[in-house]
Amino acid sequence: MGITRVRRKIAEKIWGGRTPDEVLSKRFKIFVFIGIFLIGMFAVYRYFIGITFLPNFEWIIPVLVVTGSFSLYCGPSKFWRIVTRYFGVLAVISAFIVWFIMYGILPIHAFVWSGFIFAWLLAMRNKLSMFNKFKKLLWRTTLTAAIAIILFDVWTGLVGSTLTMGGSLWIVFLGQIPFTLFHLVSLVFVPPLVGLGKMMVRVKISVPVAVAAGAGVRARIKK
């Protein structure tokens, strides 16, 4: 009984709050942390799975796009305003540090990591709300992620590879087509990320409901 009570208090401390605004700000912070963690862990994933195994199947762009597409209020703290405003930069830096420790730096990395920043900046133009309908959010974020992937591949493949590795632009272009088509498979990460965001905004709110005269006002719980 004591353990259950402790677990409940811990869950309330992490997941709950005294007001709906406090609950939402906590959950948005968790959502941001999850995004930074997932992007930072990508280099670790590559270390164990290998760089050559499905090299263009990644979740960095989907995470950047989904997180960047939402307007996330994490409270009045100046620190969290900076974190949410520069999430893409912070997340990419976290992944870059891990990648640098494991693999070092190559010239092409300047195009790769700047390409991720471009994807995040593109997503920030959406300014979506997690309270919108799931279908609308899924459509907008999936479309944005698809455009971001194509632009990323043009920047890193056609421009970056040609400038840093040499070779014919035409040959690079022909090789880039199947690479990009398979890269678009990474869009499978968008639906669960959007679903996670929608799940986090499900907050119980006390709503005053008028009843028969003389009975006063009762509050019912509405999701």
mmCIF file of C-alpha atoms in Angstrom:
data_model
loop_
_atom_site.group_PDB
_atom_site.id
_atom_site.type_symbol
_atom_site.label_atom_id
_atom_site.label_comp_id
_atom_site.label_asym_id
_atom_site.label_seq_id
_atom_site.Cartn_x
_atom_site.Cartn_y
_atom_site.Cartn_z
ATOM 1 C CA MET A 1 0.000 0.000 0.000
ATOM 2 C CA GLY A 2 2.875 2.302 0.919
ATOM 3 C CA ILE A 3 4.726 1.555 -2.349
ATOM 4 C CA THR A 4 1.574 2.229 -4.361
ATOM 5 C CA ARG A 5 1.112 5.566 -2.613
ATOM 6 C CA VAL A 6 4.736 6.533 -3.285
ATOM 7 C CA ARG A 7 4.392 5.602 -6.947
ATOM 8 C CA ARG A 8 1.219 7.649 -7.185
ATOM 9 C CA LYS A 9 2.923 10.680 -5.648
ATOM 10 C CA ILE A 10 5.888 10.361 -8.005
ATOM 11 C CA ALA A 11 3.570 10.058 -11.006
ATOM 12 C CA GLU A 12 1.597 13.091 -9.831
ATOM 13 C CA LYS A 13 4.802 15.068 -9.338
ATOM 14 C CA ILE A 14 6.030 14.271 -12.860
ATOM 15 C CA TRP A 15 2.762 14.061 -14.803
ATOM 16 C CA GLY A 16 0.250 16.131 -12.818
ATOM 17 C CA GLY A 17 -0.117 19.600 -11.347
ATOM 18 C CA ARG A 18 -2.368 21.911 -9.365
ATOM 19 C CA THR A 19 -3.872 23.627 -12.405
ATOM 20 C CA PRO A 20 -4.451 22.597 -16.048
ATOM 21 C CA ASP A 21 -1.811 25.121 -17.174
ATOM 22 C CA GLU A 22 0.746 23.614 -14.818
ATOM 23 C CA VAL A 23 -0.093 20.094 -16.002
ATOM 24 C CA LEU A 24 0.246 21.071 -19.660
ATOM 25 C CA SER A 25 3.535 22.891 -19.115
ATOM 26 C CA LYS A 26 4.961 19.813 -17.372
ATOM 27 C CA ARG A 27 3.848 17.507 -20.144
ATOM 28 C CA PHE A 28 5.197 19.806 -22.840
ATOM 29 C CA LYS A 29 8.545 19.750 -21.031
ATOM 30 C CA ILE A 30 8.463 15.954 -21.058
ATOM 31 C CA PHE A 31 7.627 16.028 -24.770
ATOM 32 C CA VAL A 32 10.619 18.298 -25.438
ATOM 33 C CA PHE A 33 12.922 16.087 -23.361
ATOM 34 C CA ILE A 34 11.744 13.012 -25.260
ATOM 35 C CA GLY A 35 12.527 14.753 -28.547
ATOM 36 C CA ILE A 36 16.033 15.758 -27.461
ATOM 37 C CA PHE A 37 16.657 12.259 -26.083
ATOM 38 C CA LEU A 38 15.510 10.519 -29.274
ATOM 39 C CA ILE A 39 17.679 12.724 -31.465
ATOM 40 C CA GLY A 40 20.676 12.356 -29.164
ATOM 41 C CA MET A 41 20.278 8.562 -29.141
ATOM 42 C CA PHE A 42 20.363 8.332 -32.934
ATOM 43 C CA ALA A 43 24.175 8.350 -32.959
ATOM 44 C CA VAL A 44 24.194 5.570 -30.353
ATOM 45 C CA TYR A 45 21.749 3.581 -32.484
ATOM 46 C CA ARG A 46 24.025 4.005 -35.506
ATOM 47 C CA TYR A 47 27.024 2.905 -33.458
ATOM 48 C CA PHE A 48 25.442 -0.445 -32.629
ATOM 49 C CA ILE A 49 23.532 -1.056 -35.862
ATOM 50 C CA GLY A 50 26.251 0.210 -38.202
ATOM 51 C CA ILE A 51 26.484 3.270 -40.433
ATOM 52 C CA THR A 52 25.905 1.312 -43.646
ATOM 53 C CA PHE A 53 22.711 -0.442 -42.455
ATOM 54 C CA LEU A 54 19.707 1.441 -43.887
ATOM 55 C CA PRO A 55 21.702 4.709 -43.862
ATOM 56 C CA ASN A 56 18.746 6.867 -44.890
ATOM 57 C CA PHE A 57 16.218 5.421 -42.432
ATOM 58 C CA GLU A 58 16.212 7.840 -39.513
ATOM 59 C CA TRP A 59 13.909 9.552 -37.043
ATOM 60 C CA ILE A 60 15.789 12.835 -36.592
ATOM 61 C CA ILE A 61 13.823 14.771 -39.219
ATOM 62 C CA PRO A 62 10.409 13.405 -38.073
ATOM 63 C CA VAL A 63 11.194 14.370 -34.453
ATOM 64 C CA LEU A 64 12.426 17.832 -35.460
ATOM 65 C CA VAL A 65 9.390 18.432 -37.665
ATOM 66 C CA VAL A 66 6.754 17.203 -35.202
ATOM 67 C CA THR A 67 8.247 19.042 -32.233
ATOM 68 C CA GLY A 68 8.995 22.166 -34.240
ATOM 69 C CA SER A 69 5.477 22.296 -35.697
ATOM 70 C CA PHE A 70 3.807 22.780 -32.309
ATOM 71 C CA SER A 71 3.580 25.906 -30.176
ATOM 72 C CA LEU A 72 4.679 24.485 -26.819
ATOM 73 C CA TYR A 73 4.111 26.545 -23.665
ATOM 74 C CA CYS A 74 6.387 25.242 -20.903
ATOM 75 C CA GLY A 75 5.679 27.895 -18.294
ATOM 76 C CA PRO A 76 6.981 31.424 -17.643
ATOM 77 C CA SER A 77 10.558 30.290 -16.972
ATOM 78 C CA LYS A 78 13.132 32.058 -19.172
ATOM 79 C CA PHE A 79 15.122 28.825 -19.382
ATOM 80 C CA TRP A 80 12.196 26.911 -20.883
ATOM 81 C CA ARG A 81 11.360 29.727 -23.281
ATOM 82 C CA ILE A 82 14.903 29.387 -24.629
ATOM 83 C CA VAL A 83 14.691 25.584 -24.753
ATOM 84 C CA THR A 84 11.424 25.550 -26.694
ATOM 85 C CA ARG A 85 12.498 28.366 -29.005
ATOM 86 C CA TYR A 86 15.844 26.774 -29.858
ATOM 87 C CA PHE A 87 14.814 23.144 -29.479
ATOM 88 C CA GLY A 88 16.071 22.145 -32.932
ATOM 89 C CA VAL A 89 19.505 23.644 -32.358
ATOM 90 C CA LEU A 90 19.850 22.073 -28.896
ATOM 91 C CA ALA A 91 18.662 18.668 -30.104
ATOM 92 C CA VAL A 92 20.972 18.642 -33.120
ATOM 93 C CA ILE A 93 23.909 19.760 -30.970
ATOM 94 C CA SER A 94 23.235 16.886 -28.553
ATOM 95 C CA ALA A 95 23.283 14.407 -31.438
ATOM 96 C CA PHE A 96 26.359 16.050 -32.967
ATOM 97 C CA ILE A 97 28.329 15.754 -29.717
ATOM 98 C CA VAL A 98 27.569 12.035 -29.449
ATOM 99 C CA TRP A 99 28.351 11.566 -33.147
ATOM 100 C CA PHE A 100 31.638 13.491 -32.832
ATOM 101 C CA ILE A 101 32.771 11.355 -29.887
ATOM 102 C CA MET A 102 32.034 8.140 -31.766
ATOM 103 C CA TYR A 103 32.955 8.951 -35.362
ATOM 104 C CA GLY A 104 34.791 12.270 -35.541
ATOM 105 C CA ILE A 105 34.033 14.940 -38.139
ATOM 106 C CA LEU A 106 33.905 14.694 -41.925
ATOM 107 C CA PRO A 107 33.359 17.581 -44.384
ATOM 108 C CA ILE A 108 29.920 16.235 -45.369
ATOM 109 C CA HIS A 109 28.770 16.634 -41.752
ATOM 110 C CA ALA A 110 28.576 20.416 -42.236
ATOM 111 C CA PHE A 111 25.797 19.814 -44.770
ATOM 112 C CA VAL A 112 24.132 17.027 -42.768
ATOM 113 C CA TRP A 113 23.781 18.924 -39.505
ATOM 114 C CA SER A 114 22.861 22.225 -41.148
ATOM 115 C CA GLY A 115 20.261 20.275 -43.152
ATOM 116 C CA PHE A 116 18.659 19.129 -39.905
ATOM 117 C CA ILE A 117 18.479 22.745 -38.723
ATOM 118 C CA PHE A 118 16.772 23.705 -41.997
ATOM 119 C CA ALA A 119 14.178 20.958 -41.412
ATOM 120 C CA TRP A 120 13.436 22.350 -37.948
ATOM 121 C CA LEU A 121 13.142 25.926 -39.231
ATOM 122 C CA LEU A 122 10.716 24.729 -41.907
ATOM 123 C CA ALA A 123 8.586 23.000 -39.261
ATOM 124 C CA MET A 124 8.424 26.133 -37.105
ATOM 125 C CA ARG A 125 6.403 27.854 -39.822
ATOM 126 C CA ASN A 126 3.453 25.523 -39.092
ATOM 127 C CA LYS A 127 2.688 26.917 -35.601
ATOM 128 C CA LEU A 128 0.176 24.136 -34.911
ATOM 129 C CA SER A 129 -1.710 23.509 -31.682
ATOM 130 C CA MET A 130 -1.848 20.061 -30.113
ATOM 131 C CA PHE A 131 -5.530 20.730 -29.453
ATOM 132 C CA ASN A 132 -6.287 20.576 -33.176
ATOM 133 C CA LYS A 133 -7.792 17.404 -34.614
ATOM 134 C CA PHE A 134 -5.415 14.473 -34.995
ATOM 135 C CA LYS A 135 -6.042 14.138 -38.740
ATOM 136 C CA LYS A 136 -5.163 17.779 -39.378
ATOM 137 C CA LEU A 137 -2.005 17.556 -37.302
ATOM 138 C CA LEU A 138 -0.970 14.297 -38.938
ATOM 139 C CA TRP A 139 -1.537 15.645 -42.449
ATOM 140 C CA ARG A 140 0.374 18.887 -41.856
ATOM 141 C CA THR A 141 3.314 17.298 -40.053
ATOM 142 C CA THR A 142 3.612 14.422 -42.533
ATOM 143 C CA LEU A 143 3.588 16.821 -45.486
ATOM 144 C CA THR A 144 6.151 19.064 -43.798
ATOM 145 C CA ALA A 145 8.361 16.089 -42.942
ATOM 146 C CA ALA A 146 8.198 14.838 -46.545
ATOM 147 C CA ILE A 147 9.211 18.259 -47.893
ATOM 148 C CA ALA A 148 11.963 18.499 -45.271
ATOM 149 C CA ILE A 149 13.350 15.092 -46.263
ATOM 150 C CA ILE A 150 13.427 15.994 -49.960
ATOM 151 C CA LEU A 151 15.108 19.354 -49.302
ATOM 152 C CA PHE A 152 17.529 17.689 -46.879
ATOM 153 C CA ASP A 153 18.548 15.129 -49.505
ATOM 154 C CA VAL A 154 18.995 17.804 -52.160
ATOM 155 C CA TRP A 155 21.185 19.817 -49.792
ATOM 156 C CA THR A 156 23.270 16.908 -48.490
ATOM 157 C CA GLY A 157 23.220 14.686 -51.582
ATOM 158 C CA LEU A 158 23.329 16.892 -54.643
ATOM 159 C CA VAL A 159 25.115 19.860 -53.085
ATOM 160 C CA GLY A 160 27.075 18.385 -50.185
ATOM 161 C CA SER A 161 28.284 15.178 -51.820
ATOM 162 C CA THR A 162 29.242 16.941 -55.041
ATOM 163 C CA LEU A 163 31.269 19.618 -53.239
ATOM 164 C CA THR A 164 32.942 17.427 -50.607
ATOM 165 C CA MET A 165 33.436 14.146 -52.479
ATOM 166 C CA GLY A 166 33.559 15.261 -56.101
ATOM 167 C CA GLY A 167 32.009 13.314 -58.954
ATOM 168 C CA SER A 168 29.479 14.048 -61.639
ATOM 169 C CA LEU A 169 26.353 15.924 -60.573
ATOM 170 C CA TRP A 170 24.307 13.803 -62.986
ATOM 171 C CA ILE A 171 25.567 10.532 -61.491
ATOM 172 C CA VAL A 172 24.916 11.823 -57.981
ATOM 173 C CA PHE A 173 21.390 12.832 -59.017
ATOM 174 C CA LEU A 174 20.597 9.368 -60.424
ATOM 175 C CA GLY A 175 21.906 7.721 -57.272
ATOM 176 C CA GLN A 176 19.983 10.138 -55.083
ATOM 177 C CA ILE A 177 16.543 9.216 -56.471
ATOM 178 C CA PRO A 178 16.253 5.715 -54.916
ATOM 179 C CA PHE A 179 18.032 6.981 -51.798
ATOM 180 C CA THR A 180 15.423 9.713 -51.285
ATOM 181 C CA LEU A 181 12.499 7.399 -52.037
ATOM 182 C CA PHE A 182 13.660 5.068 -49.301
ATOM 183 C CA HIS A 183 14.401 8.014 -47.026
ATOM 184 C CA LEU A 184 10.707 8.911 -47.218
ATOM 185 C CA VAL A 185 9.972 5.634 -45.409
ATOM 186 C CA SER A 186 11.139 7.506 -42.300
ATOM 187 C CA LEU A 187 7.719 9.183 -42.327
ATOM 188 C CA VAL A 188 6.463 6.124 -40.385
ATOM 189 C CA PHE A 189 7.789 7.845 -37.258
ATOM 190 C CA VAL A 190 5.450 10.833 -37.660
ATOM 191 C CA PRO A 191 2.100 9.232 -36.603
ATOM 192 C CA PRO A 192 3.325 7.858 -33.237
ATOM 193 C CA LEU A 193 5.019 11.163 -32.422
ATOM 194 C CA VAL A 194 1.854 13.136 -33.188
ATOM 195 C CA GLY A 195 -0.174 10.576 -31.231
ATOM 196 C CA LEU A 196 2.156 11.011 -28.252
ATOM 197 C CA GLY A 197 1.628 14.761 -28.380
ATOM 198 C CA LYS A 198 -2.151 14.384 -28.507
ATOM 199 C CA MET A 199 -2.080 11.965 -25.585
ATOM 200 C CA MET A 200 -0.152 14.444 -23.469
ATOM 201 C CA VAL A 201 -2.740 17.214 -23.820
ATOM 202 C CA ARG A 202 -5.561 15.077 -22.456
ATOM 203 C CA VAL A 203 -6.020 16.923 -19.184
ATOM 204 C CA LYS A 204 -8.975 16.690 -16.815
ATOM 205 C CA ILE A 205 -10.631 20.069 -16.321
ATOM 206 C CA SER A 206 -13.298 21.015 -13.772
ATOM 207 C CA VAL A 207 -16.182 22.652 -15.622
ATOM 208 C CA PRO A 208 -18.981 24.453 -13.686
ATOM 209 C CA VAL A 209 -22.381 23.157 -14.799
ATOM 210 C CA ALA A 210 -25.614 24.985 -13.953
ATOM 211 C CA VAL A 211 -28.368 22.738 -12.557
ATOM 212 C CA ALA A 212 -31.946 23.316 -11.425
ATOM 213 C CA ALA A 213 -32.655 26.498 -9.468
ATOM 214 C CA GLY A 214 -31.838 26.181 -5.795
ATOM 215 C CA ALA A 215 -29.514 23.255 -6.342
ATOM 216 C CA GLY A 216 -26.407 25.435 -6.662
ATOM 217 C CA VAL A 217 -23.618 24.755 -9.097
ATOM 218 C CA ARG A 218 -21.830 21.456 -9.326
ATOM 219 C CA ALA A 219 -18.581 20.690 -11.034
ATOM 220 C CA ARG A 220 -18.242 17.717 -13.267
ATOM 221 C CA ILE A 221 -15.013 16.371 -14.673
ATOM 222 C CA LYS A 222 -14.659 16.603 -18.397
ATOM 223 C CA LYS A 223 -11.766 15.292 -20.490
#
